Short mmCIF file of C-alpha atoms and ligand atoms in Angstrom, two decimals:
data_model
loop_
_atom_site.label_atom_id
_atom_site.label_comp_id
_atom_site.label_asym_id
_atom_site.label_seq_id
_atom_site.Cartn_x
_atom_site.Cartn_y
_atom_site.Cartn_z
CA MET A 18 0.00 0.00 0.00
CA LYS A 19 1.11 3.51 -0.77
CA THR A 20 1.93 5.53 2.34
CA ALA A 21 2.88 9.20 2.27
CA PHE A 22 4.23 10.97 5.32
CA GLU A 23 6.81 13.51 6.44
CA LEU A 24 10.13 12.03 7.48
CA ASN A 25 12.64 14.29 9.21
CA GLY A 26 11.14 17.35 7.55
CA LYS A 27 10.84 15.91 4.03
CA SER A 28 7.79 14.50 2.29
CA ILE A 29 8.14 10.86 1.38
CA SER A 30 5.93 8.27 -0.28
CA LEU A 31 6.62 4.55 -0.02
CA GLU A 32 5.02 1.33 -1.16
CA ILE A 33 4.83 -0.83 1.97
CA GLU A 34 3.26 -4.06 3.19
CA PRO A 35 0.38 -3.57 5.66
CA ARG A 36 2.13 -5.88 8.14
CA GLU A 37 5.42 -3.96 8.14
CA THR A 38 6.35 -2.16 11.32
CA LEU A 39 7.59 1.41 11.34
CA ALA A 40 10.99 0.19 12.55
CA GLU A 41 11.27 -2.23 9.61
CA VAL A 42 10.37 0.48 7.13
CA LEU A 43 12.67 3.12 8.63
CA ARG A 44 15.64 0.76 8.90
CA ALA A 45 15.30 -1.39 5.79
CA ARG A 46 13.66 0.97 3.31
CA CYS A 47 14.90 4.39 4.49
CA TRP A 48 18.27 3.24 5.88
CA LEU A 49 17.71 5.12 9.12
CA THR A 50 19.60 2.71 11.35
CA GLY A 51 19.52 5.05 14.31
CA VAL A 52 16.22 3.28 15.00
CA LYS A 53 17.43 0.44 17.20
CA LEU A 54 15.66 -2.89 17.68
CA SER A 55 16.10 -4.86 20.87
CA CYS A 56 13.13 -6.40 22.67
CA GLU A 57 10.71 -5.93 19.75
CA ALA A 58 7.93 -6.13 22.32
CA GLN A 59 7.38 -2.48 23.33
CA VAL A 60 9.33 -2.85 26.56
CA CYS A 61 12.80 -1.29 26.23
CA GLY A 62 12.28 1.96 24.29
CA SER A 63 15.36 1.55 22.07
CA CYS A 64 13.20 1.82 18.93
CA THR A 65 11.53 5.08 20.03
CA VAL A 66 10.77 7.58 17.27
CA LEU A 67 8.45 10.57 17.31
CA VAL A 68 5.16 10.60 15.43
CA ASP A 69 3.62 14.06 15.41
CA GLY A 70 5.99 14.92 18.25
CA LEU A 71 5.05 12.04 20.53
CA PRO A 72 7.17 8.96 21.25
CA VAL A 73 6.07 5.61 19.84
CA SER A 74 7.69 2.18 19.88
CA ALA A 75 8.50 1.68 16.22
CA CYS A 76 8.94 -2.07 16.78
CA THR A 77 5.21 -2.58 17.22
CA TYR A 78 3.77 0.49 15.46
CA LEU A 79 2.51 -0.42 12.01
CA ALA A 80 4.12 1.72 9.34
CA TYR A 81 0.93 2.55 7.46
CA GLU A 82 -0.33 4.34 10.58
CA VAL A 83 2.09 7.22 9.93
CA ARG A 84 0.14 8.18 6.79
CA ASP A 85 -0.07 12.01 6.65
CA LYS A 86 1.87 12.33 9.90
CA ARG A 87 5.32 13.67 10.85
CA VAL A 88 7.99 11.15 11.80
CA THR A 89 11.23 12.20 13.47
CA THR A 90 14.21 9.92 13.98
CA ILE A 91 17.57 10.70 15.55
CA GLU A 92 18.91 11.43 12.05
CA GLY A 93 16.52 14.39 11.82
CA LEU A 94 17.48 16.13 15.03
CA ALA A 95 20.50 18.24 14.07
CA ASP A 96 19.71 21.64 12.57
CA SER A 97 20.07 22.46 8.87
CA ALA A 98 23.71 23.51 9.42
CA GLY A 99 24.49 20.11 10.93
CA ARG A 100 24.80 21.38 14.50
CA LEU A 101 23.71 18.87 17.09
CA HIS A 102 20.47 19.42 18.94
CA PRO A 103 21.13 20.56 22.55
CA LEU A 104 20.00 17.15 23.78
CA GLN A 105 22.55 15.39 21.58
CA GLN A 106 25.28 17.76 22.75
CA ALA A 107 24.29 17.34 26.38
CA PHE A 108 24.47 13.54 26.11
CA LEU A 109 28.01 13.95 24.76
CA ASP A 110 28.94 16.49 27.44
CA HIS A 111 27.77 14.23 30.26
CA PHE A 112 28.98 10.92 28.74
CA ALA A 113 25.38 9.83 29.01
CA PHE A 114 25.93 6.69 26.96
CA GLN A 115 28.32 3.79 26.84
CA CYS A 116 27.43 1.37 24.03
CA GLY A 117 24.96 3.95 22.68
CA PHE A 118 22.28 1.43 21.74
CA CYS A 119 19.58 3.08 23.84
CA THR A 120 20.69 6.63 23.08
CA PRO A 121 18.61 7.53 20.00
CA GLY A 122 15.44 6.44 21.74
CA MET A 123 16.44 8.20 24.95
CA ILE A 124 17.13 11.48 23.17
CA LEU A 125 13.90 11.38 21.17
CA ALA A 126 11.80 10.59 24.24
CA ALA A 127 13.53 13.43 26.09
CA LYS A 128 12.85 15.79 23.19
CA SER A 129 9.18 15.00 23.35
CA LEU A 130 9.18 15.65 27.09
CA LEU A 131 10.97 19.00 26.84
CA ASP A 132 8.77 20.11 23.93
CA GLN A 133 5.76 19.53 26.15
CA ASN A 134 7.26 20.57 29.47
CA ALA A 135 10.35 22.75 29.17
CA HIS A 136 10.64 23.08 32.96
CA ALA A 137 10.30 19.40 33.81
CA SER A 138 11.43 18.53 37.33
CA ASP A 139 13.76 15.59 38.01
CA GLU A 140 10.76 13.55 39.12
CA GLU A 141 8.91 14.37 35.91
CA ILE A 142 11.95 13.52 33.79
CA ILE A 143 12.40 10.19 35.57
CA ALA A 144 8.71 9.33 35.20
CA TYR A 145 8.56 10.28 31.52
CA MET A 146 11.75 8.38 30.69
CA SER A 147 10.72 5.23 32.55
CA GLY A 148 9.89 3.42 29.30
CA ASN A 149 13.45 3.82 28.02
CA LEU A 150 15.89 1.30 29.47
CA CYS A 151 19.67 1.53 29.49
CA ARG A 152 21.73 -1.55 30.19
CA CYS A 153 25.15 -0.01 30.68
CA THR A 154 25.44 3.70 31.47
CA GLY A 155 23.36 4.19 34.57
CA TYR A 156 20.68 6.79 34.66
CA LEU A 157 22.29 9.69 36.56
CA ALA A 158 24.31 10.94 33.58
CA ILE A 159 21.20 10.71 31.40
CA LEU A 160 19.23 12.77 33.92
CA LYS A 161 22.00 15.38 34.06
CA ALA A 162 22.11 15.59 30.27
CA ILE A 163 18.37 16.14 30.00
CA ARG A 164 18.57 18.81 32.72
CA GLN A 165 21.35 20.61 30.83
CA ALA A 166 19.44 20.48 27.55
CA ALA A 167 16.32 21.84 29.25
CA VAL A 168 18.26 24.86 30.47
CA GLU A 169 19.88 25.39 27.06
CA LEU A 170 16.64 25.06 25.15
CA GLN A 171 15.03 27.71 27.32
CA GLY A 172 17.61 30.15 25.96
CA HIS A 173 17.04 29.19 22.31
CA PRO A 174 14.14 30.16 20.08
CA LYS A 175 12.18 26.95 19.55
CA GLU A 176 11.89 27.45 15.79
CA LYS A 177 15.67 27.11 15.50
CA TRP A 178 15.42 23.33 15.82
CA PRO A 179 13.49 21.01 13.53
CA GLN A 180 9.99 20.47 14.85
CA SER A 181 8.99 16.94 15.56
S1 FES B 214 12.68 -2.69 20.48
FE1 FES B 214 10.84 -1.55 20.57
S2 FES B 214 10.47 -1.27 22.67
FE2 FES B 214 12.23 -2.57 22.61
S1 FES B 215 24.31 3.14 26.60
FE1 FES B 215 24.30 0.98 26.36
S2 FES B 215 22.20 0.46 26.65
FE2 FES B 215 22.30 2.55 27.14
#
């Protein structure tokens, strides 16, 4: 079936199978391998992408459901000049990853949170991020990175960064 949607700010139209998941389509047809697959059961959050600005588990979300919607993956987060999004930079600054497998999903979930709640408290950050699991870094550095990005984003005009 033909499915048209916006992917990282660009219109795209693909012929897909109704049974294909969004993760399969993004990885195998669009070559966006920042979408990571682990549990494939909507438990770990590593496959998180944004659909109309909200996080979804791409491993179980059927691809045709993004018809006429906006999809954002980690590859779409830097600005048009290639500068990293403040969340990406903050994860680097705080060494908030080790193997990096969970990181794209973490950053996209955090972006959705800060877009909705720029002044999120630590408790709110922890609660919102509870669906994203990390097996190797520990969560304190991740929390610090999200805090730093929240502060930085408050000083930036929102339109500077691609909208999810
Ligand atoms: S791979 Fe999708 S939630 Fe784990
Ligand atoms: S950095 Fe390895 S799973 Fe999170």
